Coordinates of N, CA and C in Angstrom, one line a residue:
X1187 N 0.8 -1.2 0.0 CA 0.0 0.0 0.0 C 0.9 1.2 0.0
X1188 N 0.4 2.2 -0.5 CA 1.2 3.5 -1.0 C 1.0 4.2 0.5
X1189 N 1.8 5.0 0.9 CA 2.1 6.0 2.1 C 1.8 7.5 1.2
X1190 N 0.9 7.8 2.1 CA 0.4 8.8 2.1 C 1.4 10.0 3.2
X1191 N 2.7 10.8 2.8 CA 3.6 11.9 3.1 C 2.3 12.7 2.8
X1192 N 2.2 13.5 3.8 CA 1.4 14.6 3.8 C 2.4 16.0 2.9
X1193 N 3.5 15.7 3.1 CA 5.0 17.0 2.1 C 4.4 18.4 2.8
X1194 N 4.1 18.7 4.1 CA 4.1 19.7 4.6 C 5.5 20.4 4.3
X1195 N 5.6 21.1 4.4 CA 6.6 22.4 5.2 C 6.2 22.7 6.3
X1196 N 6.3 22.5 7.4 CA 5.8 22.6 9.0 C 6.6 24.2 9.6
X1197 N 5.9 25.0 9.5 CA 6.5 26.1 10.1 C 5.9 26.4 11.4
X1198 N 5.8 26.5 12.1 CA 5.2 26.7 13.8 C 5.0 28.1 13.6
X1199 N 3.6 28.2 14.6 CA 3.4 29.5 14.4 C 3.6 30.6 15.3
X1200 N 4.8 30.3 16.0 CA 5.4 31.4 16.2 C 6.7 31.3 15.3
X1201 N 6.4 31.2 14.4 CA 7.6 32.0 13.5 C 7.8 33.4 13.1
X1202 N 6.3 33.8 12.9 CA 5.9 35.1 12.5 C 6.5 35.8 13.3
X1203 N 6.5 35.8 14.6 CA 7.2 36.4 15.4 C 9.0 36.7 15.2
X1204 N 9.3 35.0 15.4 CA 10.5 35.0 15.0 C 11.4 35.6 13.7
X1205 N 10.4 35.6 12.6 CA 11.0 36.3 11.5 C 10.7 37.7 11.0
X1206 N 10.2 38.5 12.3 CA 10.0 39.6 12.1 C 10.8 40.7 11.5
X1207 N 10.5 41.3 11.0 CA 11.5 42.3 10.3 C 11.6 43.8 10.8
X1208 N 13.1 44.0 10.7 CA 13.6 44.9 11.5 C 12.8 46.1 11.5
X1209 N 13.7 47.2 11.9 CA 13.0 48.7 11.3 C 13.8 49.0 10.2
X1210 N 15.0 48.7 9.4 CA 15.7 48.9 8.1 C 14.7 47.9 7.1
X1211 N 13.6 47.2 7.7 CA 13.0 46.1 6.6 C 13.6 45.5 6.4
X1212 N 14.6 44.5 7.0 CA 16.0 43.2 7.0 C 15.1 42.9 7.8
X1213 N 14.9 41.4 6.9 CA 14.3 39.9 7.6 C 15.1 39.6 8.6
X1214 N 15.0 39.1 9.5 CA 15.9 38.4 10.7 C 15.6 37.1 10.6
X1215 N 16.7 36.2 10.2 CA 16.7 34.9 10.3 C 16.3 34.0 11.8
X1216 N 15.2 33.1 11.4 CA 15.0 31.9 12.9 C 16.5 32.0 13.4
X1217 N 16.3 31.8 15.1 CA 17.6 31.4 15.7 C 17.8 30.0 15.4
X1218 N 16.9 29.4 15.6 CA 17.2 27.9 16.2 C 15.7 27.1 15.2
X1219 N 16.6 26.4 13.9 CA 15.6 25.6 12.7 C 16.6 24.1 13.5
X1220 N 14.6 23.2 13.3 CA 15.2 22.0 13.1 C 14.4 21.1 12.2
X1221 N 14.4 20.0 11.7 CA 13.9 19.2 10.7 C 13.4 18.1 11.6
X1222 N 12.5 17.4 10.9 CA 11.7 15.8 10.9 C 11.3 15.8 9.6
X1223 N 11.1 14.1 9.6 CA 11.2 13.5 8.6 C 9.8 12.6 8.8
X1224 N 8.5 13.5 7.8 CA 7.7 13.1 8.3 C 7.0 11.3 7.5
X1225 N 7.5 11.5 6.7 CA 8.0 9.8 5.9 C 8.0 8.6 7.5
X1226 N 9.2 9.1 7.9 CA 9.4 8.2 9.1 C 8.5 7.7 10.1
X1227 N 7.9 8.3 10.3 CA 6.7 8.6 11.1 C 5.4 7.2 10.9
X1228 N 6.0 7.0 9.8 CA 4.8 5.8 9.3 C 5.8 4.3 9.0
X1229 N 7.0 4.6 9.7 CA 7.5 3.0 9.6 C 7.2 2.1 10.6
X1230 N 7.1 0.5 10.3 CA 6.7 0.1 11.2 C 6.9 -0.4 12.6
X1231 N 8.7 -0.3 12.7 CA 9.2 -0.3 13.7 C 9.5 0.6 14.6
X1232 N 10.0 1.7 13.8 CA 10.3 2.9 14.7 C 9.7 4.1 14.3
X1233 N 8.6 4.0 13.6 CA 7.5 5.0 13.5 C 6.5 5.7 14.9
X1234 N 5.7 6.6 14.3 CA 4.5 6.8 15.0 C 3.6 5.6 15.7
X1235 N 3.5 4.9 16.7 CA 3.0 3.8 16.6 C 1.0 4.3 16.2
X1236 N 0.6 5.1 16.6 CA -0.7 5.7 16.9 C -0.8 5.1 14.6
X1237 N 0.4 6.1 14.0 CA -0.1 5.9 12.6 C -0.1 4.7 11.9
X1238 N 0.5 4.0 12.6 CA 1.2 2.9 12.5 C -0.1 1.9 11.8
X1239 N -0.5 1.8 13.2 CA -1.6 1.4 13.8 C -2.8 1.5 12.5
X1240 N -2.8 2.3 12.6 CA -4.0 3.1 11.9 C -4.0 2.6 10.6
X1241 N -2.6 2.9 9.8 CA -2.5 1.9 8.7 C -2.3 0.5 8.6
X1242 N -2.1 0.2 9.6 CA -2.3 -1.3 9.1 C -3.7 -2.2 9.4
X1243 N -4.6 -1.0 10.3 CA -5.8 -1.4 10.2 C -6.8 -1.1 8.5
X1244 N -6.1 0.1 8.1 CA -6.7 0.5 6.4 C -5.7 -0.5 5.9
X1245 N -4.4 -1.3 5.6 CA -4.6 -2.8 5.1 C -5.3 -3.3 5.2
X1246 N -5.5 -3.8 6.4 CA -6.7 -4.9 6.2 C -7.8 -4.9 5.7
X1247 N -8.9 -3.3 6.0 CA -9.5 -3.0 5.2 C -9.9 -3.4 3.3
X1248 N -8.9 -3.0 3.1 CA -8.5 -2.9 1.6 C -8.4 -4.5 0.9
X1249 N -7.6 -5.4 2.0 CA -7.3 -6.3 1.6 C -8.4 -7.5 0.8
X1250 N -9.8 -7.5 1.1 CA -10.3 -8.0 0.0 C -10.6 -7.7 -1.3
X1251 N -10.2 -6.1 -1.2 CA -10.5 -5.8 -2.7 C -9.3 -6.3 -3.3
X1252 N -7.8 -6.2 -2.7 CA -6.8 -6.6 -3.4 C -6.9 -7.6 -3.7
X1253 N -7.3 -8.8 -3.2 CA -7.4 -10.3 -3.4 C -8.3 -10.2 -4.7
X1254 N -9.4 -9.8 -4.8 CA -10.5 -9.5 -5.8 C -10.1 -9.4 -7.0
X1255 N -8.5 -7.8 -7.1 CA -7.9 -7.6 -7.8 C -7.0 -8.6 -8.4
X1256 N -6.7 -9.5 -8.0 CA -5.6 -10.2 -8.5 C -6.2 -11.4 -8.6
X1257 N -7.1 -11.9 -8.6 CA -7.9 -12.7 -9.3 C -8.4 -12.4 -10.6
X1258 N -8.9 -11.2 -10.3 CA -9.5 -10.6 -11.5 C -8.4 -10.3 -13.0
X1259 N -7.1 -10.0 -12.5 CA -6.0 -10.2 -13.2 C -5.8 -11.7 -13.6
X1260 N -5.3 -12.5 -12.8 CA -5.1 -13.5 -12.7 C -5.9 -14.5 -14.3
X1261 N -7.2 -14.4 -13.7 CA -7.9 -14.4 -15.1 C -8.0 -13.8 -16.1
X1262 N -7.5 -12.9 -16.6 CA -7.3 -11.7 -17.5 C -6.0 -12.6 -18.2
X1263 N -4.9 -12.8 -17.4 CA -3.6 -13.7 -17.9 C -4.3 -14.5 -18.4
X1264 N -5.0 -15.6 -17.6 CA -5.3 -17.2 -18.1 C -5.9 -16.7 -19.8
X1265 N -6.5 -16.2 -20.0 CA -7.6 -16.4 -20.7 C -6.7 -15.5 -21.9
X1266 N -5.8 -14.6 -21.4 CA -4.6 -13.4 -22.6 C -3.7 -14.7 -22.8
X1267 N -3.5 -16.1 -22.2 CA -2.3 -17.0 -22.5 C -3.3 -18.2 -23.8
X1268 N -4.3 -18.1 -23.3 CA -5.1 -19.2 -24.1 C -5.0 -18.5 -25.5
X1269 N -5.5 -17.1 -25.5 CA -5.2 -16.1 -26.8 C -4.4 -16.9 -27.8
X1270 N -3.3 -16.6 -27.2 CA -1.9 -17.0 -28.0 C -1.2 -18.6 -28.2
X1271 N -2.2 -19.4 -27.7 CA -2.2 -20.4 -27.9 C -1.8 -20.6 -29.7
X1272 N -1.2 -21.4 -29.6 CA -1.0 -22.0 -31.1 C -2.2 -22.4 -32.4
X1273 N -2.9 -22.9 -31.8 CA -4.5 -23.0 -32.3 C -5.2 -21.8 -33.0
X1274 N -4.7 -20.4 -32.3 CA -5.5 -19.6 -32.8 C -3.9 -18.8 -33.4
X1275 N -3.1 -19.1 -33.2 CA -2.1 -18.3 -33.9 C -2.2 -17.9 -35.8
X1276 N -2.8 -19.3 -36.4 CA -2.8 -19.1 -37.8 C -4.0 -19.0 -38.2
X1277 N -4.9 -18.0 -37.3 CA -6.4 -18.0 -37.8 C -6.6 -16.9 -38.7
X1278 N -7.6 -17.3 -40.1 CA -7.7 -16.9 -41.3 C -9.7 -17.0 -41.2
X1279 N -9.6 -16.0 -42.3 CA -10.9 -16.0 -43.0 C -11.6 -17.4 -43.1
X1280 N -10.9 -18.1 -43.6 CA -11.2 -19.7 -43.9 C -11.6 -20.7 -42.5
X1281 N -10.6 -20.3 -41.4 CA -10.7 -20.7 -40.2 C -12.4 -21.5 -39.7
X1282 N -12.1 -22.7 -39.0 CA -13.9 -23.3 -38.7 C -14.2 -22.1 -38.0
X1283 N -15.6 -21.8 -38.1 CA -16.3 -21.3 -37.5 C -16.3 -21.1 -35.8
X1284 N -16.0 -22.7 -35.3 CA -16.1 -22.4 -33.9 C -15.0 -22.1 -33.4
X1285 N -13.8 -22.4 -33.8 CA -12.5 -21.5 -33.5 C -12.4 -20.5 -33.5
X1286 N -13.2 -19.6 -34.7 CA -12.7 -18.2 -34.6 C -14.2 -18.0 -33.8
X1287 N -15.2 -18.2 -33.2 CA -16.0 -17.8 -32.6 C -15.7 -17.9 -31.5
X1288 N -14.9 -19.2 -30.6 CA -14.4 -19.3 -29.6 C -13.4 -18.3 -29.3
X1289 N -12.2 -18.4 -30.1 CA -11.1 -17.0 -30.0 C -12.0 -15.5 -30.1
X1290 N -13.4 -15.0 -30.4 CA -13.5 -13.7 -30.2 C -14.8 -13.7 -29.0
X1291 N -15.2 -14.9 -29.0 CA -15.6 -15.2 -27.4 C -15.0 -15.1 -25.9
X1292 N -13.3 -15.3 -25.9 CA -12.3 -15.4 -25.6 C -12.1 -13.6 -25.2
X1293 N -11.5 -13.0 -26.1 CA -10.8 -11.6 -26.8 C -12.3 -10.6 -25.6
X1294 N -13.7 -11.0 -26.1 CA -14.8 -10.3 -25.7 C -14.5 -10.6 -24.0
X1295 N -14.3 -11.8 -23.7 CA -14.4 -11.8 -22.4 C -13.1 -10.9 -21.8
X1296 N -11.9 -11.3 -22.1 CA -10.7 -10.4 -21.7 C -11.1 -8.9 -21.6
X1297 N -11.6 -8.3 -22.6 CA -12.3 -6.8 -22.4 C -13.2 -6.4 -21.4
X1298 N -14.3 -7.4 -21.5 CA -15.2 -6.9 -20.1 C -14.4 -7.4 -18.9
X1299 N -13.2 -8.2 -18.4 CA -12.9 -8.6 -17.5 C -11.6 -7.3 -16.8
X1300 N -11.2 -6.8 -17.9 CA -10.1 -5.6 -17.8 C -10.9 -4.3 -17.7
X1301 N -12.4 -4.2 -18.0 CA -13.1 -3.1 -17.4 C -13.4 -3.4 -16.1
X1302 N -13.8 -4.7 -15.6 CA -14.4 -4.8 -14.4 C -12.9 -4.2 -13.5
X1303 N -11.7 -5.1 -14.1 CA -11.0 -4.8 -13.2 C -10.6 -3.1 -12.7
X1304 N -10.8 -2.5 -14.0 CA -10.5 -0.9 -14.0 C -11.7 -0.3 -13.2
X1305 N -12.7 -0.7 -13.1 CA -13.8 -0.3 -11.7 C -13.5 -0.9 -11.0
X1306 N -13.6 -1.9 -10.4 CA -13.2 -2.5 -8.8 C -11.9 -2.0 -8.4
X1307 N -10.3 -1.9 -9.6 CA -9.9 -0.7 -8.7 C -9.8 0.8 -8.4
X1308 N -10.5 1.0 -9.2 CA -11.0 2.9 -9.0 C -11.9 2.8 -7.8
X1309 N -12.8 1.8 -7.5 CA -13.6 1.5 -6.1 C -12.6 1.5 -4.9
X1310 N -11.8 0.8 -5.1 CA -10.6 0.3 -3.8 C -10.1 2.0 -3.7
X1311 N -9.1 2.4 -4.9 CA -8.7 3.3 -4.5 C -9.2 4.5 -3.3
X1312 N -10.8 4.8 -4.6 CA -11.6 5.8 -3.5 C -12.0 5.8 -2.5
X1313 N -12.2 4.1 -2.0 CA -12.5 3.3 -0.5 C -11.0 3.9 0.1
X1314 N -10.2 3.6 0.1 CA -9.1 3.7 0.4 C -8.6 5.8 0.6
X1315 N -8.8 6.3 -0.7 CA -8.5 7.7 -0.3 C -9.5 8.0 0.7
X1316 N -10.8 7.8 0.9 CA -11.9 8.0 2.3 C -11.5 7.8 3.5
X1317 N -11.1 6.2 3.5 CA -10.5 6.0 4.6 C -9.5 6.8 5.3
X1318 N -8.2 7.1 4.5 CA -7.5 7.7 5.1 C -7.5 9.1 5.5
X1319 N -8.8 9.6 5.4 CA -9.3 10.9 5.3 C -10.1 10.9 6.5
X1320 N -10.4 9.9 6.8 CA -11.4 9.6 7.9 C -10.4 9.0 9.3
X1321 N -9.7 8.4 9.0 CA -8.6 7.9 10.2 C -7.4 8.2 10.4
X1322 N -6.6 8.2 9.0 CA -5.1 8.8 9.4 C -5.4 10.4 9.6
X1323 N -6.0 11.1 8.6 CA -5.8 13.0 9.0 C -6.2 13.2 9.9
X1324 N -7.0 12.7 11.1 CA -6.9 13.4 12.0 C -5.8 12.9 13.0
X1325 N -5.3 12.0 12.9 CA -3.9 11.6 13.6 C -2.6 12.5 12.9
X1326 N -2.8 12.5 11.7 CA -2.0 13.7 11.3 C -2.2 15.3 12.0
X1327 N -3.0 15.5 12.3 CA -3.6 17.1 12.6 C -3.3 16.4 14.1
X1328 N -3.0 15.4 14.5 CA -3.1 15.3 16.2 C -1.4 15.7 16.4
X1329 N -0.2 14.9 15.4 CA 0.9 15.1 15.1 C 1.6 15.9 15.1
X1330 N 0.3 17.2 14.1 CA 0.9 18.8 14.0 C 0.9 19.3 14.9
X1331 N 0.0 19.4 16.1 CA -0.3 19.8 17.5 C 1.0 19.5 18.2
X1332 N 1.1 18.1 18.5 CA 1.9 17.8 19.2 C 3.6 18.1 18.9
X1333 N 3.9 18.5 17.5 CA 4.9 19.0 17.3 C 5.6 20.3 17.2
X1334 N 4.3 20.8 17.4 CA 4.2 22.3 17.7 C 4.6 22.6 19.0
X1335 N 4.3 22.0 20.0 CA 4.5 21.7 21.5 C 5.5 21.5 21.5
X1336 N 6.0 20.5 21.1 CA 7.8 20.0 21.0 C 8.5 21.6 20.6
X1337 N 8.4 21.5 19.5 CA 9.2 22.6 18.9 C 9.2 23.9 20.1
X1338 N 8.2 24.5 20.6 CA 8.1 25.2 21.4 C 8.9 25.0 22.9
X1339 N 8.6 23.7 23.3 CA 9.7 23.2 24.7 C 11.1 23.3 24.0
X1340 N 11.3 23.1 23.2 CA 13.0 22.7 22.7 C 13.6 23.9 22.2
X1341 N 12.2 25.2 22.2 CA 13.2 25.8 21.8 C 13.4 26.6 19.9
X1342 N 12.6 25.9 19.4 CA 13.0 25.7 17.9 C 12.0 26.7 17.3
X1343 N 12.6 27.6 16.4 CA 11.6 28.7 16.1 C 10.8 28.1 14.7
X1344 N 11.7 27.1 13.8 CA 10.7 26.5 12.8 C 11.4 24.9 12.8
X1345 N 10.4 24.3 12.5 CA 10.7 23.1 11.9 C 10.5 22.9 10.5
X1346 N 11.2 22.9 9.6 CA 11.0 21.6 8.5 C 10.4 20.6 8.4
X1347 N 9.7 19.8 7.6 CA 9.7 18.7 7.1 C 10.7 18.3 6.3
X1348 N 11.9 17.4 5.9 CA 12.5 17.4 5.2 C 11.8 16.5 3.8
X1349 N 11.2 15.5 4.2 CA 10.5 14.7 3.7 C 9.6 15.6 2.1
X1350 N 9.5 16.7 2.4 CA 8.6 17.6 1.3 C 10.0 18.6 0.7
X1351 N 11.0 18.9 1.9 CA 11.6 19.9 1.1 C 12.6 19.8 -0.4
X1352 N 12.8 20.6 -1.7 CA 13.3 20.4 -2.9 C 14.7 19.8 -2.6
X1353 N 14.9 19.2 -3.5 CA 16.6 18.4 -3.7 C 17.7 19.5 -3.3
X1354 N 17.6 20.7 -3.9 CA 18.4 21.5 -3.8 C 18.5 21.5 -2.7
X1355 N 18.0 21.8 -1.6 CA 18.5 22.7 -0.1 C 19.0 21.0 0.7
X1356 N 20.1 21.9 1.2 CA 20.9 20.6 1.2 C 20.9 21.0 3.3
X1357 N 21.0 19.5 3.6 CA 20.2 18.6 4.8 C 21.3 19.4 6.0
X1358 N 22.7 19.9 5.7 CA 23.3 20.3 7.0 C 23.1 21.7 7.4
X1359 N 22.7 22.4 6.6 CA 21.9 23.8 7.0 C 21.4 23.8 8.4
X1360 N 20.7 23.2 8.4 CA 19.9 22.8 9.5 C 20.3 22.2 10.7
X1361 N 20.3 23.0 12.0 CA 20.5 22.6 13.6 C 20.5 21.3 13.5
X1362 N 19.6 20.8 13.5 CA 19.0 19.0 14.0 C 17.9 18.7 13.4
X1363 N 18.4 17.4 12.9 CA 17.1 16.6 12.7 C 16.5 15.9 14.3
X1364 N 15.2 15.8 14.1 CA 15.0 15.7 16.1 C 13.6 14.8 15.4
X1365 N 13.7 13.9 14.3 CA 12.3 12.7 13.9 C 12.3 12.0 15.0
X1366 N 13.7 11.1 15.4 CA 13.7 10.1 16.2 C 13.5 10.9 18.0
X1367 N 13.9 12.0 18.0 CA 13.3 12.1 19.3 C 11.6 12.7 19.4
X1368 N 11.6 12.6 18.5 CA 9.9 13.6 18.3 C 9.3 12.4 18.8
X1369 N 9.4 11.3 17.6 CA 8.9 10.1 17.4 C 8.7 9.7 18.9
X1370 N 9.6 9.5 19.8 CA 9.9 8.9 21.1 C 9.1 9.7 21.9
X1371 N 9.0 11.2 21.6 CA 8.3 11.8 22.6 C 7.2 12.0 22.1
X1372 N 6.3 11.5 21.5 CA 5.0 11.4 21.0 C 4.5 10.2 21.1
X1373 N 5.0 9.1 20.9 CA 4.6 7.4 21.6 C 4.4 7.5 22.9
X1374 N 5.6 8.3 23.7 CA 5.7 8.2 25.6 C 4.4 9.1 25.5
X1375 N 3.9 9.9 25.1 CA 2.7 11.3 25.3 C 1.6 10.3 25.2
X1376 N 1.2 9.5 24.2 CA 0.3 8.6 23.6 C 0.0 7.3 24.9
X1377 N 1.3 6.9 25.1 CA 1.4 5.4 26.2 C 0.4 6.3 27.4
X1378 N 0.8 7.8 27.9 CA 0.6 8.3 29.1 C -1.0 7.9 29.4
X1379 N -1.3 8.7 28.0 CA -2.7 8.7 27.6 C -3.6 7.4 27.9
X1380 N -3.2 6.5 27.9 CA -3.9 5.2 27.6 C -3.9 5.1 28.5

């Protein structure tokens, strides 16, 4: 299943503050930038456990449509392998009748069977984009909360996402990456809770 990276830019909002500009109108740079990697956050060992959680409950979810799917392929092959069977390799005008009516009985079914599949997965998908709209984002918006809190105890006038930021801006600019202690201090916040 695809991971859904939200590719924020996470700026805390007191930055406004922090990047206030002088009386000459010179920006004043954050004192104190750090990064997370919000990718990480959804691994299954040393991730988010709360997100964790969450997606591998939308697996399971999903998982009979994928079985569905690959059946539904599955027979798409069998029936695209019989195609090219040798039997119908030298079919002509002349050909019996029930061979070439079998081979476009064949051909007809492969078509309706690669449409069904192209709806059952545009169904899954959109079962799937709902889902995570309904269970991971607000674990995401619980994440942004709680990292805003972080940032604020530690100190840090903006955070990054590195996870969304362009190739160009290159990763030592930045004070600290602080994913793995975020991580740690958002699981211990979560355990308290329970």
């Amino acid at each position: 299943i695809q991971k859904f990276g939200f590719g924020l830019v996470f700026i805390l909002a007191f930055t406004v503050s922090a990047i206030a500009q002088t009386e000459n109108n010179q920006c004043v740079a954050p004192k104190k930038v750090a990064v997370v990697n919000f990718d990480a956050f959804d691994e299954k060992e040393t991730g988010i456990k709360e997100l964790v959680i969450a997606y591998e409950k939308l697996d399971e979810e999903i998982k009979p449509y994928e079985r569905e799917l690959i059946g539904l392929f599955e027979k798409i092959h069998t029936l695209n392998n019989e195609l090219h069977r040798s039997e119908y390799s030298n079919l002509t005008l002349r050909s019996a009748d029930k061979l070439k009516e079998e081979f476009f009985d064949k051909v007809r079914k492969v078509g309706l069977l690669v449409e069904e599949y192209k709806t059952r997965e545009k169904e899954a998908r959109t079962l799937f984009e709902k889902r995570v709209l309904e269970v991971v984002s607000p674990i995401r918006l619980k994440i942004n909360k709680v990292l805003e809190q972080f940032g604020k105890n530690k100190g840090y006038e903006v955070i990054f996402d590195i996870a969304s930021l362009e190739d160009s801006l290159t990763y030592p600019m930045f004070d600290c990456d602080v994913t793995d202690e975020f991580i740690k201090y958002y699981n211990s916040l979560a355990a308290k809770q329970q």
